[in-house]
Every structure is written in structure tokens, then in C-alpha cells.
Short mmCIF file of C-alpha atoms in Angstrom, two decimals:
data_model
loop_
_atom_site.label_atom_id
_atom_site.label_comp_id
_atom_site.label_asym_id
_atom_site.label_seq_id
_atom_site.Cartn_x
_atom_site.Cartn_y
_atom_site.Cartn_z
CA UNK A 1 31.10 9.07 7.66
CA UNK A 2 32.76 5.96 6.19
CA UNK A 3 30.72 2.81 5.63
CA UNK A 4 32.65 -0.45 5.82
CA UNK A 5 32.04 -3.69 3.99
CA UNK A 6 30.41 -5.02 7.16
CA UNK A 7 27.53 -2.58 6.77
CA UNK A 8 24.28 -2.38 4.84
CA UNK A 9 22.84 0.91 3.68
CA UNK A 10 19.14 1.33 3.00
CA UNK A 11 17.81 4.13 0.82
CA UNK A 12 14.43 5.18 2.15
CA UNK A 13 12.70 4.70 5.49
CA UNK A 14 9.29 3.56 4.29
CA UNK A 15 7.76 0.44 5.79
CA UNK A 16 9.74 -1.82 3.45
CA UNK A 17 13.03 -0.17 4.39
CA UNK A 18 12.17 -0.17 8.09
CA UNK A 19 11.18 -3.84 8.16
CA UNK A 20 14.34 -4.75 6.25
CA UNK A 21 16.45 -2.64 8.63
CA UNK A 22 14.98 -4.52 11.56
CA UNK A 23 15.59 -7.93 10.00
CA UNK A 24 19.14 -7.14 8.89
CA UNK A 25 20.23 -5.47 12.13
CA UNK A 26 18.76 -8.40 14.05
CA UNK A 27 20.94 -10.69 11.91
CA UNK A 28 24.01 -8.88 13.22
CA UNK A 29 24.73 -6.54 10.33
CA UNK A 30 25.65 -2.87 10.64
CA UNK A 31 22.66 -1.09 9.12
CA UNK A 32 22.39 2.57 8.17
CA UNK A 33 19.12 3.96 6.81
CA UNK A 34 19.09 7.19 4.79
CA UNK A 35 16.04 9.26 3.93
CA UNK A 36 15.54 12.72 2.51
CA UNK A 37 12.51 13.25 4.78
CA UNK A 38 12.76 14.44 8.37
CA UNK A 39 10.92 11.43 9.78
CA UNK A 40 10.51 7.75 9.00
CA UNK A 41 7.45 6.13 7.42
CA UNK A 42 7.57 7.14 3.76
CA UNK A 43 3.96 7.36 2.58
CA UNK A 44 2.86 6.55 6.14
CA UNK A 45 2.92 10.26 7.01
CA UNK A 46 1.20 12.37 9.63
CA UNK A 47 0.14 16.01 9.82
CA UNK A 48 -0.21 18.07 12.95
CA UNK A 49 -3.64 19.42 13.86
CA UNK A 50 -5.52 20.95 16.79
CA UNK A 51 -6.84 17.46 17.54
CA UNK A 52 -3.43 15.77 17.37
CA UNK A 53 -1.39 14.05 14.63
CA UNK A 54 -3.50 12.86 11.69
CA UNK A 55 -2.65 9.83 9.56
CA UNK A 56 -2.12 11.08 6.01
CA UNK A 57 -1.25 7.80 4.35
CA UNK A 58 -2.37 4.18 4.75
CA UNK A 59 -5.24 3.82 7.23
CA UNK A 60 -6.21 0.14 7.11
CA UNK A 61 -4.19 -2.44 9.06
CA UNK A 62 -4.83 -5.92 7.62
CA UNK A 63 -3.03 -9.28 7.30
CA UNK A 64 -1.92 -9.20 10.93
CA UNK A 65 -0.11 -12.51 10.51
CA UNK A 66 2.49 -10.80 8.27
CA UNK A 67 3.47 -8.44 11.09
CA UNK A 68 3.31 -11.15 13.73
CA UNK A 69 5.84 -13.11 11.71
CA UNK A 70 8.12 -10.08 11.36
CA UNK A 71 8.14 -9.52 15.12
CA UNK A 72 8.46 -13.24 15.90
CA UNK A 73 11.41 -13.55 13.51
CA UNK A 74 13.36 -10.94 15.48
CA UNK A 75 12.45 -12.37 18.89
CA UNK A 76 9.71 -9.89 19.71
CA UNK A 77 5.96 -10.02 20.17
CA UNK A 78 3.72 -7.71 18.15
CA UNK A 79 1.38 -7.23 21.10
CA UNK A 80 4.20 -6.02 23.35
CA UNK A 81 4.82 -3.03 21.10
CA UNK A 82 1.55 -2.11 19.39
CA UNK A 83 -2.00 -2.06 20.66
CA UNK A 84 -4.27 -3.36 17.91
CA UNK A 85 -8.04 -3.15 18.25
CA UNK A 86 -10.08 -5.40 15.94
CA UNK A 87 -12.80 -3.59 14.04
CA UNK A 88 -16.31 -4.94 14.40
CA UNK A 89 -17.42 -2.86 11.42
CA UNK A 90 -14.91 -3.28 8.57
CA UNK A 91 -16.41 -0.39 6.62
CA UNK A 92 -19.67 1.56 6.29
CA UNK A 93 -21.03 2.37 2.83
CA UNK A 94 -23.48 5.04 1.68
CA UNK A 95 -25.25 5.44 -1.68
CA UNK A 96 -27.13 8.48 -2.95
CA UNK A 97 -30.42 6.52 -2.92
CA UNK A 98 -30.22 6.62 0.88
CA UNK A 99 -29.16 2.99 1.35
CA UNK A 100 -26.45 2.10 3.85
CA UNK A 101 -24.51 -1.13 4.31
CA UNK A 102 -22.00 -2.17 6.96
CA UNK A 103 -19.52 -4.94 6.21
CA UNK A 104 -18.75 -6.72 9.46
CA UNK A 105 -15.83 -8.69 10.86
CA UNK A 106 -18.28 -11.57 11.35
CA UNK A 107 -19.23 -12.80 7.85
CA UNK A 108 -22.61 -14.06 9.06
CA UNK A 109 -23.40 -10.58 10.34
CA UNK A 110 -22.37 -9.17 6.96
CA UNK A 111 -24.64 -11.68 5.23
CA UNK A 112 -27.54 -10.70 7.50
CA UNK A 113 -26.92 -7.01 6.81
CA UNK A 114 -26.88 -7.65 3.08
CA UNK A 115 -30.11 -9.65 3.26
CA UNK A 116 -31.85 -6.80 5.11
CA UNK A 117 -30.37 -4.25 2.71
CA UNK A 118 -30.69 -6.05 -0.63
CA UNK A 119 -32.77 -9.19 -0.19
CA UNK A 120 -32.18 -12.94 -0.26
CA UNK A 121 -30.58 -12.92 -3.73
CA UNK A 122 -28.01 -10.34 -2.62
CA UNK A 123 -27.14 -12.44 0.41
CA UNK A 124 -26.73 -15.56 -1.74
CA UNK A 125 -24.51 -13.71 -4.20
CA UNK A 126 -22.38 -12.36 -1.35
CA UNK A 127 -21.84 -15.78 0.23
CA UNK A 128 -20.80 -17.28 -3.12
CA UNK A 129 -18.44 -14.39 -3.83
CA UNK A 130 -16.86 -14.48 -0.34
CA UNK A 131 -16.19 -18.21 -0.68
CA UNK A 132 -14.64 -17.73 -4.11
CA UNK A 133 -12.40 -14.94 -2.80
CA UNK A 134 -11.28 -17.18 0.07
CA UNK A 135 -10.38 -20.03 -2.24
CA UNK A 136 -8.40 -17.73 -4.53
CA UNK A 137 -6.56 -16.06 -1.66
CA UNK A 138 -5.53 -19.37 -0.13
CA UNK A 139 -4.53 -20.81 -3.50
CA UNK A 140 -2.30 -17.93 -4.55
CA UNK A 141 -0.88 -16.76 -1.21
CA UNK A 142 2.08 -19.17 -1.21
CA UNK A 143 3.07 -19.18 -4.91
CA UNK A 144 2.61 -15.43 -5.34
CA UNK A 145 2.72 -13.30 -2.20
CA UNK A 146 4.97 -15.51 -0.09
CA UNK A 147 7.34 -16.47 -2.92
CA UNK A 148 10.46 -14.35 -3.30
CA UNK A 149 10.25 -14.71 -7.08
CA UNK A 150 6.81 -15.58 -8.49
CA UNK A 151 6.99 -18.32 -11.07
CA UNK A 152 4.59 -18.37 -13.98
CA UNK A 153 5.39 -22.06 -14.50
CA UNK A 154 4.64 -22.87 -10.87
CA UNK A 155 1.39 -20.92 -11.03
CA UNK A 156 0.39 -22.78 -14.18
CA UNK A 157 1.11 -26.11 -12.48
CA UNK A 158 -0.99 -25.02 -9.50
CA UNK A 159 -3.93 -24.16 -11.70
CA UNK A 160 -3.57 -27.31 -13.82
CA UNK A 161 -3.61 -29.44 -10.68
CA UNK A 162 -6.79 -27.67 -9.54
CA UNK A 163 -8.79 -26.89 -12.69
CA UNK A 164 -11.70 -25.68 -10.54
CA UNK A 165 -9.63 -22.54 -9.92
CA UNK A 166 -9.95 -21.41 -13.54
CA UNK A 167 -13.61 -20.31 -13.45
CA UNK A 168 -12.98 -18.68 -10.05
CA UNK A 169 -10.06 -16.72 -11.53
CA UNK A 170 -12.21 -15.68 -14.51
CA UNK A 171 -9.04 -14.91 -16.53
CA UNK A 172 -11.09 -13.71 -19.48
CA UNK A 173 -12.85 -11.02 -17.40
CA UNK A 174 -11.88 -7.73 -15.84
CA UNK A 175 -12.74 -7.38 -12.18
CA UNK A 176 -15.84 -5.30 -12.94
CA UNK A 177 -17.04 -7.73 -15.60
CA UNK A 178 -16.64 -10.59 -13.15
CA UNK A 179 -18.45 -8.72 -10.39
CA UNK A 180 -21.38 -7.90 -12.64
CA UNK A 181 -21.71 -11.61 -13.33
CA UNK A 182 -21.43 -12.35 -9.62
CA UNK A 183 -23.92 -9.81 -8.28
CA UNK A 184 -27.38 -9.02 -9.53
CA UNK A 185 -27.38 -5.91 -7.33
CA UNK A 186 -25.09 -3.41 -9.07
CA UNK A 187 -24.33 -1.73 -5.75
CA UNK A 188 -22.48 -4.85 -4.57
CA UNK A 189 -20.51 -4.96 -7.82
CA UNK A 190 -19.59 -1.32 -7.25
CA UNK A 191 -18.62 -2.00 -3.63
CA UNK A 192 -16.34 -4.94 -4.36
CA UNK A 193 -14.88 -3.17 -7.37
CA UNK A 194 -13.32 -0.75 -4.87
CA UNK A 195 -10.82 -3.41 -3.84
CA UNK A 196 -8.90 -2.86 -7.09
CA UNK A 197 -8.12 0.65 -5.86
CA UNK A 198 -6.38 -0.83 -2.79
CA UNK A 199 -3.47 -1.58 -5.14
CA UNK A 200 -3.99 1.40 -7.42
CA UNK A 201 -6.16 -0.31 -10.01
CA UNK A 202 -9.18 0.61 -12.11
CA UNK A 203 -11.80 -2.16 -11.68
CA UNK A 204 -12.64 -1.84 -15.38
CA UNK A 205 -9.04 -2.72 -16.32
CA UNK A 206 -7.82 -4.86 -13.41
CA UNK A 207 -7.94 -8.67 -13.62
CA UNK A 208 -10.82 -10.48 -11.95
CA UNK A 209 -8.27 -12.28 -9.77
CA UNK A 210 -8.01 -9.12 -7.64
CA UNK A 211 -11.29 -10.14 -6.03
CA UNK A 212 -9.10 -12.10 -3.60
CA UNK A 213 -8.07 -8.79 -1.97
CA UNK A 214 -11.44 -8.68 -0.26
CA UNK A 215 -10.54 -11.82 1.68
CA UNK A 216 -7.45 -10.16 3.16
CA UNK A 217 -9.81 -7.63 4.73
CA UNK A 218 -12.28 -10.33 5.77
CA UNK A 219 -9.43 -11.90 7.79
CA UNK A 220 -9.55 -8.87 10.06
CA UNK A 221 -9.14 -5.10 10.10
CA UNK A 222 -7.41 -3.47 13.05
CA UNK A 223 -6.92 0.01 14.45
CA UNK A 224 -3.46 0.90 15.72
CA UNK A 225 -3.51 2.84 18.98
CA UNK A 226 -1.88 6.20 18.33
CA UNK A 227 -2.40 5.92 14.57
CA UNK A 228 -0.83 3.93 11.77
CA UNK A 229 2.41 5.92 12.04
CA UNK A 230 3.09 4.09 15.32
CA UNK A 231 3.99 1.04 13.24
CA UNK A 232 6.78 2.96 11.50
CA UNK A 233 8.07 4.42 14.77
CA UNK A 234 8.06 1.01 16.43
CA UNK A 235 10.07 -0.59 13.63
CA UNK A 236 12.58 2.25 13.83
CA UNK A 237 12.93 1.87 17.61
CA UNK A 238 13.45 -1.89 17.40
CA UNK A 239 16.00 -1.53 14.61
CA UNK A 240 17.89 1.13 16.57
CA UNK A 241 17.94 -1.15 19.61
CA UNK A 242 19.82 -3.63 17.42
CA UNK A 243 22.35 -1.04 16.32
CA UNK A 244 20.77 0.42 13.20
CA UNK A 245 21.55 4.08 12.49
CA UNK A 246 19.14 6.52 10.84
CA UNK A 247 20.38 9.46 8.77
CA UNK A 248 17.34 11.61 7.97
CA UNK A 249 17.21 14.85 5.98
CA UNK A 250 19.89 13.29 3.77
CA UNK A 251 19.52 13.14 0.02
CA UNK A 252 21.55 10.80 -2.16
CA UNK A 253 22.84 12.29 -5.38
CA UNK A 254 23.90 9.02 -6.96
CA UNK A 255 24.81 5.39 -6.46
CA UNK A 256 28.36 4.79 -7.63
CA UNK A 257 29.10 1.75 -9.75
CA UNK A 258 32.46 0.36 -10.82
CA UNK A 259 33.01 -2.68 -13.06
CA UNK A 260 29.34 -3.54 -12.89
CA UNK A 261 29.13 -3.59 -9.09
CA UNK A 262 28.10 -1.14 -6.38
CA UNK A 263 31.12 0.67 -4.97
CA UNK A 264 29.54 3.52 -3.04
CA UNK A 265 27.26 6.52 -3.07
CA UNK A 266 27.45 10.27 -3.01
CA UNK A 267 25.22 12.63 -1.06
CA UNK A 268 24.05 16.02 -2.28
CA UNK A 269 26.80 17.76 -0.31
CA UNK A 270 29.41 15.83 -2.30
CA UNK A 271 30.33 13.39 0.46
CA UNK A 272 31.26 9.93 -0.80
CA UNK A 273 30.40 6.80 1.19
CA UNK A 274 31.87 3.42 0.37
CA UNK A 275 29.27 0.70 -0.05
CA UNK A 276 29.17 -2.86 -1.27
CA UNK A 277 25.47 -3.56 -0.65
CA UNK A 278 22.63 -1.09 -1.26
CA UNK A 279 18.93 -1.69 -0.55
CA UNK A 280 16.69 0.79 -2.38
CA UNK A 281 13.29 1.52 -0.80
CA UNK A 282 11.79 4.01 -3.23
CA UNK A 283 9.85 3.87 -6.46
CA UNK A 284 11.94 1.66 -8.79
CA UNK A 285 11.18 4.11 -11.59
CA UNK A 286 13.55 6.57 -9.90
CA UNK A 287 16.39 4.18 -10.68
CA UNK A 288 15.22 3.58 -14.24
CA UNK A 289 14.91 7.33 -14.81
CA UNK A 290 18.50 7.84 -13.69
CA UNK A 291 17.70 9.94 -10.63
CA UNK A 292 20.41 8.10 -8.70
CA UNK A 293 22.91 8.14 -11.54
CA UNK A 294 23.06 6.69 -15.01
CA UNK A 295 24.81 3.51 -13.92
CA UNK A 296 21.94 2.40 -11.67
CA UNK A 297 19.43 2.56 -14.54
CA UNK A 298 20.42 -1.00 -15.40
CA UNK A 299 18.88 -2.18 -12.12
CA UNK A 300 15.28 -1.86 -13.32
CA UNK A 301 14.04 -2.74 -16.83
CA UNK A 302 11.76 -0.09 -18.31
CA UNK A 303 8.87 -2.53 -18.73
CA UNK A 304 8.81 -3.07 -14.95
CA UNK A 305 7.94 0.55 -14.16
CA UNK A 306 6.40 2.10 -17.25
CA UNK A 307 2.66 1.85 -16.52
CA UNK A 308 1.61 3.75 -13.40
CA UNK A 309 -1.10 2.93 -10.87
CA UNK A 310 -3.66 5.42 -9.59
CA UNK A 311 -2.84 8.48 -7.58
CA UNK A 312 -5.17 10.39 -5.26
CA UNK A 313 -6.17 13.74 -3.86
CA UNK A 314 -5.83 13.40 -0.08
CA UNK A 315 -7.39 15.80 2.41
CA UNK A 316 -6.16 15.72 6.02
CA UNK A 317 -7.77 17.96 8.61
CA UNK A 318 -9.45 18.32 12.00
CA UNK A 319 -13.08 19.45 12.22
CA UNK A 320 -16.44 18.73 13.78
CA UNK A 321 -18.71 16.69 11.47
CA UNK A 322 -22.45 17.07 10.99
CA UNK A 323 -24.59 14.59 9.12
CA UNK A 324 -24.50 10.83 8.48
CA UNK A 325 -23.06 8.59 11.18
CA UNK A 326 -19.47 7.76 10.30
CA UNK A 327 -17.59 4.60 11.14
CA UNK A 328 -13.80 4.40 11.37
CA UNK A 329 -13.82 3.60 7.62
CA UNK A 330 -16.68 5.01 5.54
CA UNK A 331 -17.26 5.10 1.77
CA UNK A 332 -19.63 7.46 -0.06
CA UNK A 333 -20.34 6.08 -3.53
CA UNK A 334 -20.84 7.98 -6.73
CA UNK A 335 -23.86 6.94 -8.79
CA UNK A 336 -21.92 5.25 -11.61
CA UNK A 337 -18.32 4.00 -11.39
CA UNK A 338 -17.92 4.75 -15.11
CA UNK A 339 -18.14 8.47 -14.34
CA UNK A 340 -15.33 8.04 -11.84
CA UNK A 341 -12.85 5.83 -13.68
CA UNK A 342 -13.60 6.94 -17.23
CA UNK A 343 -12.34 10.51 -16.66
CA UNK A 344 -9.38 9.23 -14.64
CA UNK A 345 -8.29 7.10 -17.61
CA UNK A 346 -8.31 10.34 -19.63
CA UNK A 347 -6.18 12.14 -17.00
CA UNK A 348 -9.07 14.17 -15.57
CA UNK A 349 -10.75 14.46 -12.21
CA UNK A 350 -13.67 12.06 -11.76
CA UNK A 351 -17.04 13.58 -12.64
CA UNK A 352 -18.91 11.80 -9.85
CA UNK A 353 -16.31 10.52 -7.40
CA UNK A 354 -16.52 7.87 -4.75
CA UNK A 355 -14.94 9.17 -1.55
CA UNK A 356 -13.30 7.26 1.28
CA UNK A 357 -13.15 8.80 4.75
CA UNK A 358 -11.06 7.62 7.66
CA UNK A 359 -12.48 9.04 10.89
CA UNK A 360 -9.36 8.36 12.94
CA UNK A 361 -10.94 9.05 16.32
CA UNK A 362 -13.77 6.57 15.71
CA UNK A 363 -11.52 3.52 15.78
CA UNK A 364 -12.91 0.71 17.86
CA UNK A 365 -16.43 2.09 17.62
CA UNK A 366 -15.68 5.26 19.59
CA UNK A 367 -18.15 8.15 19.30
CA UNK A 368 -16.13 11.30 19.97
CA UNK A 369 -17.56 14.76 20.41
CA UNK A 370 -16.03 18.02 19.24
CA UNK A 371 -13.05 18.19 16.90
CA UNK A 372 -12.05 14.96 15.16
CA UNK A 373 -9.27 13.93 12.78
CA UNK A 374 -10.13 12.98 9.19
CA UNK A 375 -8.48 11.76 6.05
CA UNK A 376 -10.45 11.86 2.78
CA UNK A 377 -9.19 10.11 -0.36
CA UNK A 378 -10.43 10.69 -3.91
CA UNK A 379 -8.88 8.62 -6.70
CA UNK A 380 -7.02 10.55 -9.38
CA UNK A 381 -4.75 9.91 -12.37
CA UNK A 382 -0.98 9.92 -11.90
CA UNK A 383 0.77 13.00 -13.21
CA UNK A 384 4.19 14.15 -14.35
CA UNK A 385 3.42 17.76 -13.40
CA UNK A 386 5.72 19.14 -10.76
CA UNK A 387 3.12 21.49 -9.31
CA UNK A 388 -0.64 21.66 -9.03
CA UNK A 389 -2.27 24.90 -10.10
CA UNK A 390 -4.48 26.81 -7.71
CA UNK A 391 -7.35 26.25 -10.14
CA UNK A 392 -6.93 22.47 -9.93
CA UNK A 393 -6.76 22.59 -6.14
CA UNK A 394 -9.90 24.71 -5.94
CA UNK A 395 -11.70 22.43 -8.38
CA UNK A 396 -10.83 19.37 -6.30
CA UNK A 397 -11.81 21.09 -3.07
CA UNK A 398 -15.21 22.02 -4.48
CA UNK A 399 -15.83 18.57 -5.96
CA UNK A 400 -15.02 16.68 -2.75
CA UNK A 401 -16.96 18.77 -0.27
CA UNK A 402 -19.94 19.40 -2.56
CA UNK A 403 -20.20 15.63 -3.09
CA UNK A 404 -20.22 15.01 0.66
CA UNK A 405 -22.72 17.81 1.19
CA UNK A 406 -25.15 15.99 -1.11
CA UNK A 407 -25.03 13.15 1.41
CA UNK A 408 -25.66 15.67 4.18
CA UNK A 409 -22.11 15.56 5.52
CA UNK A 410 -20.44 18.88 6.37
CA UNK A 411 -17.49 19.93 8.52
CA UNK A 412 -16.90 22.87 10.83
CA UNK A 413 -14.59 24.58 10.18
CA UNK A 414 -14.70 23.78 6.48
CA UNK A 415 -11.31 22.45 5.35
CA UNK A 416 -9.23 24.80 3.22
CA UNK A 417 -7.00 24.03 0.27
CA UNK A 418 -4.11 23.74 2.74
CA UNK A 419 -5.53 20.39 3.85
CA UNK A 420 -5.03 18.91 0.37
CA UNK A 421 -2.13 16.82 -0.93
CA UNK A 422 -2.58 16.49 -4.73
CA UNK A 423 -0.84 14.02 -7.07
CA UNK A 424 1.75 16.64 -8.02
CA UNK A 425 2.89 16.87 -4.41
CA UNK A 426 3.15 13.10 -4.16
CA UNK A 427 5.29 13.22 -7.30
CA UNK A 428 7.59 15.71 -5.59
CA UNK A 429 7.73 13.75 -2.33
CA UNK A 430 8.37 10.44 -4.06
CA UNK A 431 10.53 11.18 -7.12
CA UNK A 432 9.72 9.55 -10.46
CA UNK A 433 6.46 8.15 -9.08
CA UNK A 434 4.31 10.45 -11.26
CA UNK A 435 2.30 10.85 -8.09
CA UNK A 436 1.29 7.20 -8.26
CA UNK A 437 0.76 5.85 -4.75
CA UNK A 438 1.08 2.17 -5.63
CA UNK A 439 3.93 1.91 -8.13
CA UNK A 440 3.40 -0.29 -11.16
CA UNK A 441 -0.16 -0.62 -12.48
CA UNK A 442 -1.95 -3.88 -11.54
CA UNK A 443 -3.81 -3.96 -14.86
CA UNK A 444 -3.61 -7.13 -16.92
CA UNK A 445 -3.52 -10.76 -15.83
CA UNK A 446 0.29 -10.87 -15.93
CA UNK A 447 0.84 -7.65 -13.97
CA UNK A 448 1.97 -9.59 -10.90
CA UNK A 449 4.94 -10.91 -12.86
CA UNK A 450 5.95 -7.47 -14.12
CA UNK A 451 7.16 -6.05 -10.81
CA UNK A 452 10.88 -6.09 -10.04
CA UNK A 453 11.97 -8.55 -7.36
CA UNK A 454 14.48 -8.13 -4.51
CA UNK A 455 17.66 -8.91 -6.46
CA UNK A 456 18.39 -6.41 -9.18
CA UNK A 457 20.57 -7.12 -12.24
CA UNK A 458 23.14 -4.70 -10.79
CA UNK A 459 25.43 -6.57 -8.41
CA UNK A 460 25.09 -5.32 -4.87
CA UNK A 461 21.84 -3.43 -5.41
CA UNK A 462 18.56 -4.78 -3.97
CA UNK A 463 14.99 -3.48 -4.06
CA UNK A 464 12.27 -3.34 -1.42
CA UNK A 465 8.89 -1.65 -0.94
CA UNK A 466 5.48 -1.31 -2.52
CA UNK A 467 6.94 -0.84 -5.99
CA UNK A 468 8.49 -4.31 -5.92
CA UNK A 469 7.11 -7.83 -5.68
CA UNK A 470 4.68 -8.76 -4.14
CA UNK A 471 3.14 -5.31 -4.60
CA UNK A 472 1.49 -2.33 -3.01
CA UNK A 473 0.17 -2.00 0.52
CA UNK A 474 1.71 -2.14 3.99
CA UNK A 475 1.55 -5.96 4.34
CA UNK A 476 3.01 -6.46 0.87
CA UNK A 477 5.86 -4.01 1.51
CA UNK A 478 6.57 -5.88 4.75
CA UNK A 479 6.71 -9.17 2.84
CA UNK A 480 9.05 -7.58 0.30
CA UNK A 481 11.37 -6.72 3.19
CA UNK A 482 11.50 -10.37 4.19
CA UNK A 483 12.39 -11.34 0.61
CA UNK A 484 15.06 -8.62 0.37
CA UNK A 485 16.65 -9.41 3.74
CA UNK A 486 16.82 -13.10 2.92
CA UNK A 487 18.38 -12.34 -0.48
CA UNK A 488 21.04 -10.09 1.06
CA UNK A 489 21.90 -12.52 3.87
CA UNK A 490 22.05 -15.45 1.47
CA UNK A 491 24.33 -13.58 -0.90
CA UNK A 492 26.58 -12.43 1.92
CA UNK A 493 26.88 -15.96 3.22
CA UNK A 494 27.86 -17.26 -0.21
CA UNK A 495 30.69 -14.70 -0.54
CA UNK A 496 31.96 -14.67 3.04
CA UNK A 497 34.22 -17.02 4.94
CA UNK A 498 32.62 -16.04 8.24
CA UNK A 499 29.16 -17.20 9.11
CA UNK A 500 26.83 -14.40 10.21
CA UNK A 501 23.86 -14.66 12.45
CA UNK A 502 20.93 -16.40 10.81
CA UNK A 503 17.73 -14.42 10.59
CA UNK A 504 15.41 -15.78 13.25
CA UNK A 505 12.53 -17.67 11.71
CA UNK A 506 14.01 -17.27 8.24
CA UNK A 507 16.38 -19.16 6.01
CA UNK A 508 19.86 -20.12 7.10
CA UNK A 509 22.21 -17.30 6.14
CA UNK A 510 25.62 -15.92 6.81
CA UNK A 511 26.41 -12.96 9.07
CA UNK A 512 29.03 -11.16 7.47
CA UNK A 513 30.15 -8.71 4.94
CA UNK A 514 27.72 -6.24 3.60
CA UNK A 515 27.92 -2.63 2.70
CA UNK A 516 25.89 0.49 3.01
CA UNK A 517 23.94 2.61 0.72
CA UNK A 518 22.35 5.87 -0.14
CA UNK A 519 19.02 7.38 0.49
CA UNK A 520 17.43 9.58 -2.01
CA UNK A 521 13.74 9.82 -1.53
CA UNK A 522 11.19 8.94 1.06
CA UNK A 523 9.96 5.46 0.39
CA UNK A 524 6.98 3.19 0.60
#
């Protein structure tokens, strides 16, 4: 296959690559997406089971407005393609002392639940925290998440113009330190500390500013009919309808560079493909490590990929549960977060883990009987190991299901080690990631400025996905696709005499000459 200068090639069919493929094909470009996996979605994977396909990746659909904009920009309506059911219960939480707390879509209902559960002081603390998170989210959405290139100077100006933001940011505190000042009840500090893990962070090392993540969930949590993987399939279908081509089960050996610019790529079978524009949707560390050739290492500075976020042990299985009533999203807390994150920082399994369970068939408040589909996530350190030993797998299996048994939760049949995806497997599936599920670590106040942005220093090579700005998570990867597509279209317009189709709802761009690219690994 020969790729012309009127084509764009995307390496990796994760959500970032899929959203970019849709935007670029809608703008009239000839888009080809490569991926080494046999299906699209990247980390948004599924496994087959007796109860149907089980989500084995992201499970929480938030920030609906990001996806509405994506669909609107390409002349579609989100509701015409995906059925989204708003969750009344955002998440259910259990502690070993027998206490249970539901966070609700209605903040007043959450406040009432907290008052019943923890008293008037707990309710007051919650209301103050929720308001602070809202203010921070709204203040930093535009200059950080929505901006193609975050500006430290612009952020400083924003804060200087609103000095009341400084104590809300608590820049001198970690997230956990801030939460312990915010909540007298340590259980609430533990609960809201979990939001750091949404982007692969340790609450004892992440900046207090990450408290704003809780507001993104307060804006609404949705269940996708058919599972989260339907989002990936829908983006693929819409991109194909606009002429995009998908080449799966195709591994890219290297990106070829000549005179400092992209000139093509080579697949594992030795086939060369001409390319003038490449969009990489994988862990940026794969480029820096030279997995796509030595020349492409210049695309990502080492400091942008060196520190890794958390990984996880993920169980995916079908079974019949017995015990505590589960919601669609349920968390079982360990007694002390220090015994979870302390060992992880030392590259060990947590001693007393907190476990998240997605009961996929309970979306929308359903109460199924018989076999159900489950995903269980336990935080873990990233790893450079290429395989996980049977001893490690057994140890994890015992730790997870013994912990749940202490809460009275058991499953029939009991899941086997075959249900487990350990960090080592994630490292194999997503090369150079070290098993990290979220790319660069979010630790440190300046971590948001350390991620690579859409334009790389290597001419013709662009980046997209959870490893790039604005960060990890399905909404963030979708925003990164908007930034990448706009960068490509703008650059094409500036170098072309013909004027391409402008991206609907986006910036004015050209329509014209782009080139393809490789696909090495499944992407995020």
C-alpha cells in the first residue's frame, strides 16, 4: 500500500487516535489508522465471558460535554449513536467498620447521605469541599484542559487576577494533606483522595489541585448501553463513513526520518509506506525509548516521560455475587491509605488495598440475577518486567478476594488467575509504558506542564492520547485529539496552496496535503 501526501496516518486506535481520525476524515483528509491489536479501543478493551463482553478498561463515562462537542463538530449528535443513562448513584463506598456511603448525582442528596452517615460537621465539610472543587475546575478548565498548549505565564496571570484561588489550590499541600485539613472525618479524606488515582496518582504525592477532579464526576456519570467499548466502535464507524481506513494487526517497525522530517514508515514485514504526517497515539515513552526507530527519539524529551503513573491489577470475569449490595461503581476501602500507597511507592503490592468494582450489569440501578459481569481494579506500581511470575499472580489473587471476603463479598464460581491482567501484561500490550495506565506521573504542582503537547519537535510527527496534554482519562484523550487535529490542519493549511475543508466547530484550517503514518502499539 502506498500512502500519498494527501493522507494522514495514525499510529494506534485508542480513543485519542479514533477521535482524531474522525475529526481529520471529516475535514476531508485521507486517514489511515494502524494498530497492532486486532480491534480498536486501546486500553478500552473487552473480554468475552458467559455473560457477554466485559469492559476491561475505563468504566466511568464523565464530562459528557467533551463528547457532545466532538460529535457536534463533525455534524453528528451524540444521542443518535450512543445511549447514555445518567447514574443516580455516582458510587457506593464501604468501610470495614460497617459504614456505607453513596455519593449521588444530586449534591443535596449526597449532603443528606453524609449527614446521616457522619453527622452535621461531615456535611458542612463536604459542602465546603464541593464548592472549592467547583471553583477550581471552572477556573482551570479553559487555561489548562481546553488550551492546546498550557501556559505557565497565563496560569500565573489567572491566579494573580483572582488571589482567592491560591488558598483553594493549596499549592503548599499534597492532596492528602489538603483533604485532612478539609475533613474532620478521615473517611471522607480517604474517599476524596481516591480521585488522584483517576489519573494514576498517589494522594500522598499528588498536588492538592487534583481535588478538582471530583467536580468532573459531580457534573454527571453515565453508563453506556452495551459497555464503554461502544464508544470506540462508534468512533471507528463514523470515521470509516468519512473514508478512514483501519489496518489492524499491523505493527510498525520504525518511523523513517530524512533531513529532520518524517518521510515514511516501515512495518514489521519490511513494507515501506511514504508519509509526510504521522500522528502517534501510544505512550510517548515508546518514541523516547527508540521503539519506533532512533530518529523519532527526538520527538519526546526524556523529562516528559521519565516518571511513571500508577499501574493496576485488573480482574475481569463473570460470576454470581453474594454479600453486600453492589452499585454500578462500588469501592471497598482498606483501613489506612498509608498501607496501600506506602508499599506501592516501594514497588510492592499494597498491604491493605482499596478495591474498586464495576458491576457492569447494574448500570442504571438494575438488579440482575444470576451471572453478572465484573471488573475489579487494585492499584499497583508500574513495572519494567516483561512477565509476571505465577507466584505474583497467586499472591494478587489471594489478596484481592480475601479482602473482599472480609466485607462478606464472594463470587461463584470463584475467579481464577486467568481473569487477571497484571502490570507486566499492560507493559507488553502498551510498549514502553512500564505497565503504567496513565502515562506520565501527575505528582508535583508543575506536572501538568511536563506532558508533551500535540506538536512534537520532529517535523511532521504529532502526538495524541492519554500520555499527552491535557492528560489521562477518556475525556482528556478526546480533548487531546481536538488539539492534535487542529494542529495538523493548521500546519497543512500553512504549507498548502489549496484550502481544505475546515473542521466543523473548530478553527479555520486548510484541507490539503497530509501524509500517513505507522502504527506500532495499541494506544490510549
